[in-house]
Structure formats: C-alpha cells, structure tokens
Short mmCIF file of C-alpha atoms in Angstrom, two decimals:
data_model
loop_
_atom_site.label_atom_id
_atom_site.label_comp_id
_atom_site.label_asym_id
_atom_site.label_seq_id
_atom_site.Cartn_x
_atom_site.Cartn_y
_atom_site.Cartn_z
CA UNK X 980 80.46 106.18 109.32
CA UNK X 981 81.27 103.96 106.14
CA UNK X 982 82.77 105.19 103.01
CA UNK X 983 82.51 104.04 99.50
CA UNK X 984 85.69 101.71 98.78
CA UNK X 985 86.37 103.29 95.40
CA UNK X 986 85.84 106.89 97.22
CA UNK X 987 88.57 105.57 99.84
CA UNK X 988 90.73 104.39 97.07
CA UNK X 989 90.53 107.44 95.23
CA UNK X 990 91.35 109.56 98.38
CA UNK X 991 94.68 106.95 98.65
CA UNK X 992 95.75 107.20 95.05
CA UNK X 993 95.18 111.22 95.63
CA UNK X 994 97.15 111.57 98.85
CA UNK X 995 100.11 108.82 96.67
CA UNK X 996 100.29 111.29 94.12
CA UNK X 997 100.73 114.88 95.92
CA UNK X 998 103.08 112.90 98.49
CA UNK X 999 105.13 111.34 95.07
CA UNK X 1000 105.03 115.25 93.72
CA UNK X 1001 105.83 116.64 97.77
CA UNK X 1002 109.11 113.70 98.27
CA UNK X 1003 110.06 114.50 94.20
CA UNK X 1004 109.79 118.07 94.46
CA UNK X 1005 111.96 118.23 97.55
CA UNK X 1006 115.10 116.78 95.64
CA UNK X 1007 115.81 120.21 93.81
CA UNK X 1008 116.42 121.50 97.46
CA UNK X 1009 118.79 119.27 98.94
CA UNK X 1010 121.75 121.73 99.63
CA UNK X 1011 124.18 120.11 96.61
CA UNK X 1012 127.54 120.92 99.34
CA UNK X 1013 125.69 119.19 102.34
CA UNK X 1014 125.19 115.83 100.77
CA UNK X 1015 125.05 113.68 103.73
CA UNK X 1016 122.09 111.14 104.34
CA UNK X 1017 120.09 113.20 106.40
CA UNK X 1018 118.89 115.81 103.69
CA UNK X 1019 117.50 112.90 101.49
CA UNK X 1020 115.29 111.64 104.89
CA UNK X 1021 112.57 113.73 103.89
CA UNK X 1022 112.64 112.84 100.27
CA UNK X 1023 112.64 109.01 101.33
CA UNK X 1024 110.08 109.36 104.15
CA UNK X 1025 107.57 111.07 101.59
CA UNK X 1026 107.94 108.72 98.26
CA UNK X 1027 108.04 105.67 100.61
CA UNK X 1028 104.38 107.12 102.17
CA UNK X 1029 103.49 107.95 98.45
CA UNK X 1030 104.19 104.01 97.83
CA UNK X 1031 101.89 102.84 100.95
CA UNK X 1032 99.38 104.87 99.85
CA UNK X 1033 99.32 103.60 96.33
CA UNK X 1034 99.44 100.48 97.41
CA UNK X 1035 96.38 101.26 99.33
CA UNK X 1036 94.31 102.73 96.42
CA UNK X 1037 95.76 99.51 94.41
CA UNK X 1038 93.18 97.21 96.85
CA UNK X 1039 90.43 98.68 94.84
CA UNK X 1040 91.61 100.35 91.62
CA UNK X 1041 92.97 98.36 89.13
CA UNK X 1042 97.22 98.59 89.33
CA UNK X 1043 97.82 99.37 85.95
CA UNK X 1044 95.16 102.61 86.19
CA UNK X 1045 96.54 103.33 89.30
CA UNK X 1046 99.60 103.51 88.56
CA UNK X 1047 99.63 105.25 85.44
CA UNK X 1048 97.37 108.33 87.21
CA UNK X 1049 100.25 108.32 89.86
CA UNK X 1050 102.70 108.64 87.28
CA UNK X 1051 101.08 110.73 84.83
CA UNK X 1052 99.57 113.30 87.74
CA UNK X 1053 102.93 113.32 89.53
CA UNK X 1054 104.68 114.35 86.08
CA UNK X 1055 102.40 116.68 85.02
CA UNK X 1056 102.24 118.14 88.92
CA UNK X 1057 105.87 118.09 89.27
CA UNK X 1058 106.53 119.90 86.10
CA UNK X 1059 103.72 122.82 87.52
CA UNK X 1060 105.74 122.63 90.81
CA UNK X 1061 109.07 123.26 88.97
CA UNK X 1062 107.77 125.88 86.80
CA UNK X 1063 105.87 127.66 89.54
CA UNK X 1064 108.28 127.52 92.37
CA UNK X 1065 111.86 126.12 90.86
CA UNK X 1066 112.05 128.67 88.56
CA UNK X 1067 111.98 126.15 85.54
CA UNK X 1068 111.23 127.21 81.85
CA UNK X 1069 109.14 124.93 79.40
CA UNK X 1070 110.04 125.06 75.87
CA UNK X 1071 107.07 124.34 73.33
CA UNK X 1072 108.16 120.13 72.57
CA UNK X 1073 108.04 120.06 76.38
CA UNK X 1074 104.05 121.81 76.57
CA UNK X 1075 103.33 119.30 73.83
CA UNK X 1076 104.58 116.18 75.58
CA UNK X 1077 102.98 117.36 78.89
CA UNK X 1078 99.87 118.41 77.11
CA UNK X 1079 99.81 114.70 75.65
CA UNK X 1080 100.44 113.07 78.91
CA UNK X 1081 97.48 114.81 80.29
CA UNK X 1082 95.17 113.84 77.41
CA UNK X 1083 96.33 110.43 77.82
CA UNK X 1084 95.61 110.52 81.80
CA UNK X 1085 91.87 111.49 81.07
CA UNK X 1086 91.67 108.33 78.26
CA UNK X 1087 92.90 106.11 80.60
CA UNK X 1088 90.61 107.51 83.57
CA UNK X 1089 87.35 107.94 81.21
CA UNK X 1090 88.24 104.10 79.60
CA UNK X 1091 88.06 102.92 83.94
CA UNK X 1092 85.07 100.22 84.39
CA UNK X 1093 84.20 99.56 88.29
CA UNK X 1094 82.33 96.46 87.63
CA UNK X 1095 81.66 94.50 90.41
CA UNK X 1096 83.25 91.16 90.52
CA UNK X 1097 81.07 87.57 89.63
CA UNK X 1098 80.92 85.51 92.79
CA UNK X 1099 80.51 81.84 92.53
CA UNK X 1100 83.69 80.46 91.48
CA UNK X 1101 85.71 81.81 94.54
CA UNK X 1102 89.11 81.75 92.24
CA UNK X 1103 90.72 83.74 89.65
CA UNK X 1104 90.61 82.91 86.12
CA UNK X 1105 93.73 83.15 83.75
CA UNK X 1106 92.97 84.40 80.29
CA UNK X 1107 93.69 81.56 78.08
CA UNK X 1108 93.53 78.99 80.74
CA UNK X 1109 92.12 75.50 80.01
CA UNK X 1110 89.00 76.12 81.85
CA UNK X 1111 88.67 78.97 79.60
CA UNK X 1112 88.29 76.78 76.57
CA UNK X 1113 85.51 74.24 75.88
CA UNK X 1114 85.73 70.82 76.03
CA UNK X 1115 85.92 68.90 72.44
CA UNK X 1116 82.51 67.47 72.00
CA UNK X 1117 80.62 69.49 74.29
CA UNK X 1118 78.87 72.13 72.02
CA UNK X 1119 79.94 75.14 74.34
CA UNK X 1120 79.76 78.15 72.46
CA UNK X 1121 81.56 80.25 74.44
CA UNK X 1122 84.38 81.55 72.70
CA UNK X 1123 88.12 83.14 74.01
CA UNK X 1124 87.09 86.36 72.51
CA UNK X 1125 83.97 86.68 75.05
CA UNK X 1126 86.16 85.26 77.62
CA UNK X 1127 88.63 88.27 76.78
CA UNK X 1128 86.27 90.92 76.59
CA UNK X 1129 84.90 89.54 80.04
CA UNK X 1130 87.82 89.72 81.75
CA UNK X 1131 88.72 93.03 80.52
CA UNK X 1132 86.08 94.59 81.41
CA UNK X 1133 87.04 94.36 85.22
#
C-alpha cells in the first residue's frame, strides 16, 4: 500500500502538533513541590517526538509552512486545552489575538503551492545567484523578477 507523500507529511505535521499541544499541556501538571527530573520526562519525551515528527512532515512541506501551522495550531490548541481542562479564563484582547492567529494559519495554509519540482539541473538554485543573471551580451531576457516568482512558487 503506498501513500501520497504530502498525505504522509500532513499526517506527520498533524501527529507534531497534538504531541507539541500533549508535551506543552502537561507542564501545568508537574506537581510545583516535587520538582525533580523525573516529572518533566514526559514533557521532554513528547515535544522531542513532536520535533521528529515535524521534522518528518518538513521532507515534504515547505519548513517555513510547517512550522508556522505547528506553532500557530499548537497555540491556538493549547489555549482550547487550558481553557477547557486548566481552568483558564480568556479576556477579549486575548480572543482577538487568538482569533488573528487562526486567520493567519488559514492565509498561510490557503497561500501553500505543491508544485512539483523541475528536474534537469540536479542542483539547487540560490535566488540572486550568478547563474540567475544573464550574461552581458547574450540577449537573455529572463529577468530576476521571473526568477523570483519561480522560485517562490515552490
């Protein structure tokens, strides 16, 4: 049975992110009289599996997206956690800043391009590089702009 990479990823980046909220969330019960190094072992043991995951999801989903739905979700997930469970209160400036995070995790997700990559080269191309620019006298018209837009597009 083969799965779609970006399906795999996105089952990694999911699994990073409820881990992230599971390891967070479990700081607010460490006993605060008991604070030898044996309470924080699960806290440790689930953000460093929450890394290794993302990490994972990172293989096929652009880092920066990645990360910021890691960080955004586990904020926003956290927050429902503390609120839910923790007995926490929001006040309205914290609804607004949470409902802004959440409008900014759907931007970033809805702006996400999966194109796949151009094979033929077989290396990776640094904006502004001089391969990027054309040689005087050669009549390219490919400018830096369309290089730019090319390369952010991936």
């Amino acid at each position: 049975m083969s799965f779609n990479p970006m399906l795999l990823a996105r089952l990694f980046l999911t699994g990073a992110i409820l881990t992230e909220v599971a390891g967070t969330s479990t700081m607010a019960m460490i006993p605060e009289n008991e604070a030898g190094w044996l309470n924080y072992l699960p806290m440790w043991l689930l953000i460093s599996f929450s890394y290794l995951l993302l990490a994972k999801a990172a293989k096929t989903i652009s880092i920066g997206i990645a990360f910021a739905l890691w960080e955004g979700l586990g904020i926003a997930l956290i927050t429902v956690v503390s609120v839910l469970f923790l007995d926490y209160h929001l006040n309205a400036q914290e609804l607004i800043g949470l409902a802004l995070a959440i409008v900014g995790i759907v931007l970033v997700t809805m702006g996400e391009t999966h194109d796949e990559p151009t094979t033929g080269t077989g290396s990776i191309r640094r904006l502004g590089a001089a391969h990027d620019k054309p040689a005087a006298g050669t009549g390219s018209t490919r400018s830096l702009g369309a290089a730019k837009e090319a390369v952010c597009t991936r």
